[in-house]
PDB file of C-alpha atoms in Angstrom:
ATOM      1  CA  MET A   1      48.452  42.459 106.482  1.00 60.00           C
ATOM      2  CA  PHE A   2      51.410  40.375 107.410  1.00 68.00           C
ATOM      3  CA  ASP A   3      49.510  37.261 108.129  1.00 68.00           C
ATOM      4  CA  GLN A   4      47.527  37.562 104.896  1.00 74.00           C
ATOM      5  CA  ILE A   5      50.445  38.081 102.600  1.00 83.00           C
ATOM      6  CA  TRP A   6      53.397  36.437 104.296  1.00 89.00           C
ATOM      7  CA  ARG A   7      52.314  33.736 106.665  1.00 90.00           C
ATOM      8  CA  PRO A   8      51.358  31.203 104.188  1.00 91.00           C
ATOM      9  CA  LYS A   9      54.593  31.581 102.218  1.00 92.00           C
ATOM     10  CA  LEU A  10      56.589  31.384 105.271  1.00 94.00           C
ATOM     11  CA  VAL A  11      54.670  28.181 106.556  1.00 92.00           C
ATOM     12  CA  ARG A  12      54.899  26.694 103.022  1.00 92.00           C
ATOM     13  CA  PHE A  13      58.676  27.302 103.000  1.00 93.00           C
ATOM     14  CA  ILE A  14      59.383  25.858 106.368  1.00 90.00           C
ATOM     15  CA  GLN A  15      57.367  22.645 105.672  1.00 89.00           C
ATOM     16  CA  GLN A  16      59.222  22.109 102.764  1.00 88.00           C
ATOM     17  CA  GLU A  17      62.717  22.989 103.992  1.00 84.00           C
ATOM     18  CA  MET A  18      62.862  22.082 107.605  1.00 82.00           C
ATOM     19  CA  THR A  19      64.475  19.001 108.802  1.00 72.00           C
ATOM     20  CA  THR A  20      62.252  18.006 111.734  1.00 67.00           C
ATOM     21  CA  ASP A  21      63.261  16.031 114.892  1.00 68.00           C
ATOM     22  CA  ALA A  22      61.445  15.232 118.198  1.00 65.00           C
ATOM     23  CA  ALA A  23      61.773  18.873 119.476  1.00 70.00           C
ATOM     24  CA  HIS A  24      61.756  20.920 116.280  1.00 77.00           C
ATOM     25  CA  ASP A  25      58.647  20.681 114.095  1.00 85.00           C
ATOM     26  CA  LEU A  26      56.039  22.856 112.776  1.00 90.00           C
ATOM     27  CA  ASN A  27      54.263  23.091 116.047  1.00 93.00           C
ATOM     28  CA  HIS A  28      57.489  24.516 117.647  1.00 94.00           C
ATOM     29  CA  VAL A  29      57.688  27.089 115.125  1.00 95.00           C
ATOM     30  CA  LEU A  30      54.264  27.968 115.592  1.00 95.00           C
ATOM     31  CA  ARG A  31      54.588  28.088 119.293  1.00 97.00           C
ATOM     32  CA  VAL A  32      57.610  30.331 119.016  1.00 97.00           C
ATOM     33  CA  VAL A  33      55.766  32.616 116.556  1.00 97.00           C
ATOM     34  CA  ARG A  34      52.941  32.985 118.968  1.00 97.00           C
ATOM     35  CA  THR A  35      55.274  33.664 122.072  1.00 98.00           C
ATOM     36  CA  ALA A  36      57.310  36.110 119.745  1.00 98.00           C
ATOM     37  CA  THR A  37      54.412  38.158 118.992  1.00 97.00           C
ATOM     38  CA  GLN A  38      53.374  38.343 122.533  1.00 98.00           C
ATOM     39  CA  LEU A  39      56.795  39.382 123.667  1.00 98.00           C
ATOM     40  CA  ALA A  40      57.295  41.833 120.797  1.00 98.00           C
ATOM     41  CA  LEU A  41      53.958  43.464 121.729  1.00 97.00           C
ATOM     42  CA  ALA A  42      55.093  43.840 125.430  1.00 97.00           C
ATOM     43  CA  GLU A  43      58.520  45.197 124.489  1.00 97.00           C
ATOM     44  CA  GLY A  44      57.768  47.307 121.464  1.00 97.00           C
ATOM     45  CA  ALA A  45      59.773  45.388 118.992  1.00 98.00           C
ATOM     46  CA  ASN A  46      59.185  45.723 115.030  1.00 97.00           C
ATOM     47  CA  LEU A  47      56.932  42.679 114.100  1.00 96.00           C
ATOM     48  CA  ASP A  48      58.101  43.024 110.604  1.00 95.00           C
ATOM     49  CA  ILE A  49      61.401  41.591 111.689  1.00 97.00           C
ATOM     50  CA  VAL A  50      60.213  39.651 114.494  1.00 97.00           C
ATOM     51  CA  LEU A  51      57.776  37.563 112.630  1.00 97.00           C
ATOM     52  CA  PRO A  52      59.944  36.497 109.791  1.00 96.00           C
ATOM     53  CA  ALA A  53      62.764  35.489 112.058  1.00 97.00           C
ATOM     54  CA  ALA A  54      60.329  33.682 114.221  1.00 97.00           C
ATOM     55  CA  TYR A  55      58.810  31.697 111.518  1.00 96.00           C
ATOM     56  CA  LEU A  56      62.270  30.807 109.637  1.00 96.00           C
ATOM     57  CA  HIS A  57      64.569  30.426 112.582  1.00 93.00           C
ATOM     58  CA  ASP A  58      64.756  26.501 112.263  1.00 91.00           C
ATOM     59  CA  CYS A  59      64.609  26.429 108.541  1.00 87.00           C
ATOM     60  CA  PHE A  60      67.761  24.626 108.948  1.00 83.00           C
ATOM     61  CA  THR A  61      69.133  22.683 111.726  1.00 79.00           C
ATOM     62  CA  TYR A  62      71.768  19.873 112.244  1.00 66.00           C
ATOM     63  CA  PRO A  63      70.862  17.223 114.394  1.00 68.00           C
ATOM     64  CA  LYS A  64      71.446  17.625 118.204  1.00 68.00           C
ATOM     65  CA  ASP A  65      74.481  15.365 118.364  1.00 67.00           C
ATOM     66  CA  HIS A  66      75.827  16.672 115.211  1.00 68.00           C
ATOM     67  CA  PRO A  67      79.500  18.077 115.473  1.00 69.00           C
ATOM     68  CA  GLU A  68      78.764  21.172 113.543  1.00 69.00           C
ATOM     69  CA  ARG A  69      75.526  21.923 115.479  1.00 73.00           C
ATOM     70  CA  LYS A  70      76.803  25.346 116.472  1.00 75.00           C
ATOM     71  CA  GLN A  71      76.697  26.349 112.800  1.00 80.00           C
ATOM     72  CA  SER A  72      72.941  25.721 112.411  1.00 83.00           C
ATOM     73  CA  SER A  73      71.564  29.251 113.003  1.00 88.00           C
ATOM     74  CA  PHE A  74      74.135  30.680 110.465  1.00 90.00           C
ATOM     75  CA  ILE A  75      73.132  28.311 107.685  1.00 92.00           C
ATOM     76  CA  ALA A  76      69.412  29.066 108.655  1.00 91.00           C
ATOM     77  CA  ALA A  77      69.841  32.823 108.796  1.00 94.00           C
ATOM     78  CA  ASN A  78      71.503  32.609 105.050  1.00 95.00           C
ATOM     79  CA  LYS A  79      68.801  30.280 103.763  1.00 95.00           C
ATOM     80  CA  ALA A  80      65.992  32.271 105.179  1.00 95.00           C
ATOM     81  CA  CYS A  81      67.184  35.599 103.921  1.00 96.00           C
ATOM     82  CA  ASP A  82      67.871  34.350 100.526  1.00 95.00           C
ATOM     83  CA  PHE A  83      64.482  33.106 100.548  1.00 96.00           C
ATOM     84  CA  LEU A  84      62.901  36.559 101.704  1.00 95.00           C
ATOM     85  CA  SER A  85      64.833  38.445  99.094  1.00 94.00           C
ATOM     86  CA  THR A  86      63.663  35.962  96.373  1.00 93.00           C
ATOM     87  CA  MET A  87      60.152  36.729  97.373  1.00 91.00           C
ATOM     88  CA  GLY A  88      60.473  40.265  97.551  1.00 92.00           C
ATOM     89  CA  TYR A  89      60.602  40.849 101.367  1.00 93.00           C
ATOM     90  CA  PRO A  90      61.471  44.528 102.196  1.00 93.00           C
ATOM     91  CA  GLU A  91      65.279  44.598 101.998  1.00 93.00           C
ATOM     92  CA  SER A  92      65.353  47.201 104.714  1.00 95.00           C
ATOM     93  CA  HIS A  93      64.507  44.350 107.233  1.00 96.00           C
ATOM     94  CA  VAL A  94      66.537  41.498 105.986  1.00 96.00           C
ATOM     95  CA  SER A  95      69.805  42.359 107.766  1.00 96.00           C
ATOM     96  CA  ALA A  96      67.957  42.399 111.157  1.00 98.00           C
ATOM     97  CA  ILE A  97      65.995  39.402 110.328  1.00 97.00           C
ATOM     98  CA  HIS A  98      69.379  37.622 109.739  1.00 97.00           C
ATOM     99  CA  HIS A  99      70.840  38.835 112.990  1.00 97.00           C
ATOM    100  CA  ALA A 100      67.755  37.772 114.909  1.00 97.00           C
ATOM    101  CA  ILE A 101      67.903  34.012 113.504  1.00 96.00           C
ATOM    102  CA  VAL A 102      71.632  33.835 113.965  1.00 95.00           C
ATOM    103  CA  ALA A 103      71.413  35.151 117.503  1.00 94.00           C
ATOM    104  CA  HIS A 104      68.504  32.735 118.489  1.00 92.00           C
ATOM    105  CA  SER A 105      70.536  29.689 118.791  1.00 85.00           C
ATOM    106  CA  TYR A 106      71.744  28.795 122.485  1.00 79.00           C
ATOM    107  CA  SER A 107      74.865  26.584 121.056  1.00 78.00           C
ATOM    108  CA  ALA A 108      76.033  29.456 118.838  1.00 79.00           C
ATOM    109  CA  ASN A 109      76.329  31.935 121.812  1.00 82.00           C
ATOM    110  CA  ILE A 110      75.950  35.098 119.754  1.00 88.00           C
ATOM    111  CA  GLU A 111      74.910  38.266 121.539  1.00 91.00           C
ATOM    112  CA  ALA A 112      71.359  39.484 120.419  1.00 94.00           C
ATOM    113  CA  THR A 113      72.064  43.133 119.934  1.00 95.00           C
ATOM    114  CA  SER A 114      68.544  44.359 118.831  1.00 97.00           C
ATOM    115  CA  ILE A 115      65.240  44.155 120.566  1.00 98.00           C
ATOM    116  CA  GLU A 116      64.065  42.069 117.954  1.00 98.00           C
ATOM    117  CA  ALA A 117      66.677  39.636 118.287  1.00 98.00           C
ATOM    118  CA  ARG A 118      66.157  39.484 121.955  1.00 98.00           C
ATOM    119  CA  VAL A 119      62.356  38.652 121.561  1.00 98.00           C
ATOM    120  CA  VAL A 120      63.222  35.837 119.086  1.00 98.00           C
ATOM    121  CA  GLN A 121      66.041  34.413 121.274  1.00 97.00           C
ATOM    122  CA  ASP A 122      63.514  34.543 124.357  1.00 98.00           C
ATOM    123  CA  ALA A 123      60.591  33.327 122.575  1.00 98.00           C
ATOM    124  CA  ASP A 124      62.764  30.022 121.319  1.00 96.00           C
ATOM    125  CA  ARG A 125      64.355  29.549 124.892  1.00 97.00           C
ATOM    126  CA  LEU A 126      60.896  29.591 126.530  1.00 98.00           C
ATOM    127  CA  ASP A 127      59.756  26.731 124.314  1.00 97.00           C
ATOM    128  CA  ALA A 128      62.327  24.763 126.321  1.00 96.00           C
ATOM    129  CA  LEU A 129      60.565  25.445 129.506  1.00 98.00           C
ATOM    130  CA  GLY A 130      57.137  24.658 131.084  1.00 98.00           C
ATOM    131  CA  ALA A 131      54.956  21.806 130.168  1.00 98.00           C
ATOM    132  CA  VAL A 132      56.186  21.787 126.556  1.00 97.00           C
ATOM    133  CA  GLY A 133      59.697  22.013 127.779  1.00 97.00           C
ATOM    134  CA  VAL A 134      59.254  18.757 129.818  1.00 97.00           C
ATOM    135  CA  THR A 135      57.715  17.088 127.020  1.00 96.00           C
ATOM    136  CA  ARG A 136      60.241  18.205 124.390  1.00 94.00           C
ATOM    137  CA  CYS A 137      63.097  17.151 126.920  1.00 95.00           C
ATOM    138  CA  ILE A 138      61.545  13.652 127.225  1.00 95.00           C
ATOM    139  CA  GLN A 139      60.924  13.308 123.488  1.00 92.00           C
ATOM    140  CA  VAL A 140      64.462  14.346 122.529  1.00 90.00           C
ATOM    141  CA  SER A 141      66.103  12.114 125.232  1.00 93.00           C
ATOM    142  CA  ALA A 142      63.783   9.140 124.540  1.00 91.00           C
ATOM    143  CA  SER A 143      64.938   9.286 120.776  1.00 88.00           C
ATOM    144  CA  LEU A 144      68.506   9.061 121.944  1.00 89.00           C
ATOM    145  CA  GLY A 145      68.041   6.265 124.109  1.00 91.00           C
ATOM    146  CA  ARG A 146      68.559   7.989 127.418  1.00 95.00           C
ATOM    147  CA  THR A 147      67.017   6.578 130.824  1.00 96.00           C
ATOM    148  CA  LEU A 148      64.455   8.832 132.457  1.00 97.00           C
ATOM    149  CA  TYR A 149      66.439   9.133 135.703  1.00 97.00           C
ATOM    150  CA  SER A 150      69.379   7.805 137.797  1.00 97.00           C
ATOM    151  CA  LEU A 151      67.978   5.017 140.238  1.00 95.00           C
ATOM    152  CA  ASN A 152      70.825   6.011 142.776  1.00 92.00           C
ATOM    153  CA  ASP A 153      70.381   9.875 142.743  1.00 96.00           C
ATOM    154  CA  PRO A 154      67.344  10.918 140.575  1.00 97.00           C
ATOM    155  CA  PHE A 155      67.765  14.591 141.134  1.00 97.00           C
ATOM    156  CA  CYS A 156      71.544  15.099 141.239  1.00 97.00           C
ATOM    157  CA  GLU A 157      71.914  15.681 144.912  1.00 96.00           C
ATOM    158  CA  GLN A 158      75.090  13.759 145.544  1.00 96.00           C
ATOM    159  CA  ARG A 159      76.589  13.687 141.794  1.00 96.00           C
ATOM    160  CA  SER A 160      77.219  15.824 138.975  1.00 97.00           C
ATOM    161  CA  PRO A 161      74.555  15.618 136.406  1.00 97.00           C
ATOM    162  CA  ASP A 162      74.892  13.705 133.294  1.00 97.00           C
ATOM    163  CA  ASP A 163      72.253  14.383 130.505  1.00 95.00           C
ATOM    164  CA  SER A 164      74.216  12.153 127.881  1.00 94.00           C
ATOM    165  CA  GLU A 165      72.840   9.260 130.222  1.00 96.00           C
ATOM    166  CA  PHE A 166      69.826  10.708 131.991  1.00 97.00           C
ATOM    167  CA  THR A 167      66.802  12.684 130.927  1.00 97.00           C
ATOM    168  CA  ILE A 168      66.196  14.335 134.284  1.00 98.00           C
ATOM    169  CA  ASP A 169      69.661  15.691 134.381  1.00 98.00           C
ATOM    170  CA  HIS A 170      69.074  17.998 131.608  1.00 97.00           C
ATOM    171  CA  PHE A 171      67.096  19.974 133.919  1.00 97.00           C
ATOM    172  CA  TYR A 172      70.159  20.803 135.810  1.00 97.00           C
ATOM    173  CA  THR A 173      72.790  20.970 132.970  1.00 96.00           C
ATOM    174  CA  LYS A 174      70.580  23.461 130.848  1.00 95.00           C
ATOM    175  CA  LEU A 175      67.006  23.941 131.292  1.00 96.00           C
ATOM    176  CA  PHE A 176      67.007  25.709 134.586  1.00 96.00           C
ATOM    177  CA  SER A 177      69.841  27.914 133.519  1.00 95.00           C
ATOM    178  CA  ILE A 178      68.003  28.983 130.477  1.00 94.00           C
ATOM    179  CA  ALA A 179      65.576  31.054 132.535  1.00 93.00           C
ATOM    180  CA  LYS A 180      68.770  33.035 133.485  1.00 93.00           C
ATOM    181  CA  THR A 181      69.351  34.064 129.804  1.00 95.00           C
ATOM    182  CA  MET A 182      66.058  35.795 129.199  1.00 96.00           C
ATOM    183  CA  ARG A 183      66.702  39.259 127.638  1.00 97.00           C
ATOM    184  CA  THR A 184      63.458  40.787 127.861  1.00 98.00           C
ATOM    185  CA  GLU A 185      61.370  41.664 130.990  1.00 97.00           C
ATOM    186  CA  ALA A 186      58.431  39.844 129.616  1.00 97.00           C
ATOM    187  CA  GLY A 187      60.404  36.878 128.640  1.00 98.00           C
ATOM    188  CA  ARG A 188      61.879  36.939 132.371  1.00 97.00           C
ATOM    189  CA  ASN A 189      58.377  36.914 133.718  1.00 97.00           C
ATOM    190  CA  GLU A 190      57.207  34.010 131.748  1.00 98.00           C
ATOM    191  CA  ALA A 191      60.198  32.072 132.407  1.00 98.00           C
ATOM    192  CA  MET A 192      59.541  32.228 136.070  1.00 97.00           C
ATOM    193  CA  VAL A 193      56.075  30.932 135.509  1.00 98.00           C
ATOM    194  CA  ARG A 194      57.473  27.750 133.450  1.00 98.00           C
ATOM    195  CA  VAL A 195      60.293  27.074 135.883  1.00 98.00           C
ATOM    196  CA  GLU A 196      58.059  26.984 138.706  1.00 98.00           C
ATOM    197  CA  PHE A 197      55.931  24.226 136.884  1.00 98.00           C
ATOM    198  CA  MET A 198      58.997  22.471 136.098  1.00 98.00           C
ATOM    199  CA  GLN A 199      60.221  22.574 139.732  1.00 98.00           C
ATOM    200  CA  SER A 200      56.577  21.131 140.657  1.00 98.00           C
ATOM    201  CA  TYR A 201      56.785  18.376 137.985  1.00 98.00           C
ATOM    202  CA  LEU A 202      60.367  17.241 139.697  1.00 98.00           C
ATOM    203  CA  THR A 203      58.664  17.457 143.221  1.00 98.00           C
ATOM    204  CA  GLN A 204      55.689  15.214 141.914  1.00 98.00           C
ATOM    205  CA  LEU A 205      58.044  12.825 140.196  1.00 98.00           C
ATOM    206  CA  ALA A 206      60.163  12.463 143.719  1.00 98.00           C
ATOM    207  CA  ARG A 207      56.902  11.621 145.357  1.00 97.00           C
ATOM    208  CA  GLU A 208      56.100   9.077 142.924  1.00 97.00           C
ATOM    209  CA  ILE A 209      59.525   7.213 142.534  1.00 95.00           C
ATOM    210  CA  SER A 210      60.466   7.351 146.154  1.00 90.00           C
TER     211      SER A 210
END
């Protein structure tokens, strides 16, 4: 019933309202929705809260290097809930959806206090891991003009990582640590699989550039 009534409206809204970049586009949203659905079913979360939050979590985003980046999820949550209220979505779910959208953000650092918020947070963060995560990392870094790796120490063995200059360094400054922030058992299990792929990617990269 949700997909028949609400999915077309939510997709149309985000297509009109999202400010897309290399890592945040409709495909990202749809992957988060799919992952959030899987996690919600595994964890017993309410899909009537999880799905709108997953669809609308990035209906507003400041650019990655914007000084107000941490405010993106608050603005997105307000915008999403205004839309849902206007469209007649059940008011009893709106507050929980607002929290789930606010709490999904890594940079906002807001505690996810409900199972639905934890599911949406995990689903969004899982999209930064695995094959998609590697691809998104390279896309964003390329758009910002960053070099793929340091010639002298590609894998930060003898230096502190600097992801403002080198793409691969972002694995060490953020991506690997994301797996430790998973709030659901299903999310933790999936994160382990995706991190294992990323480690194998680095092993293969080391083989090719050595």
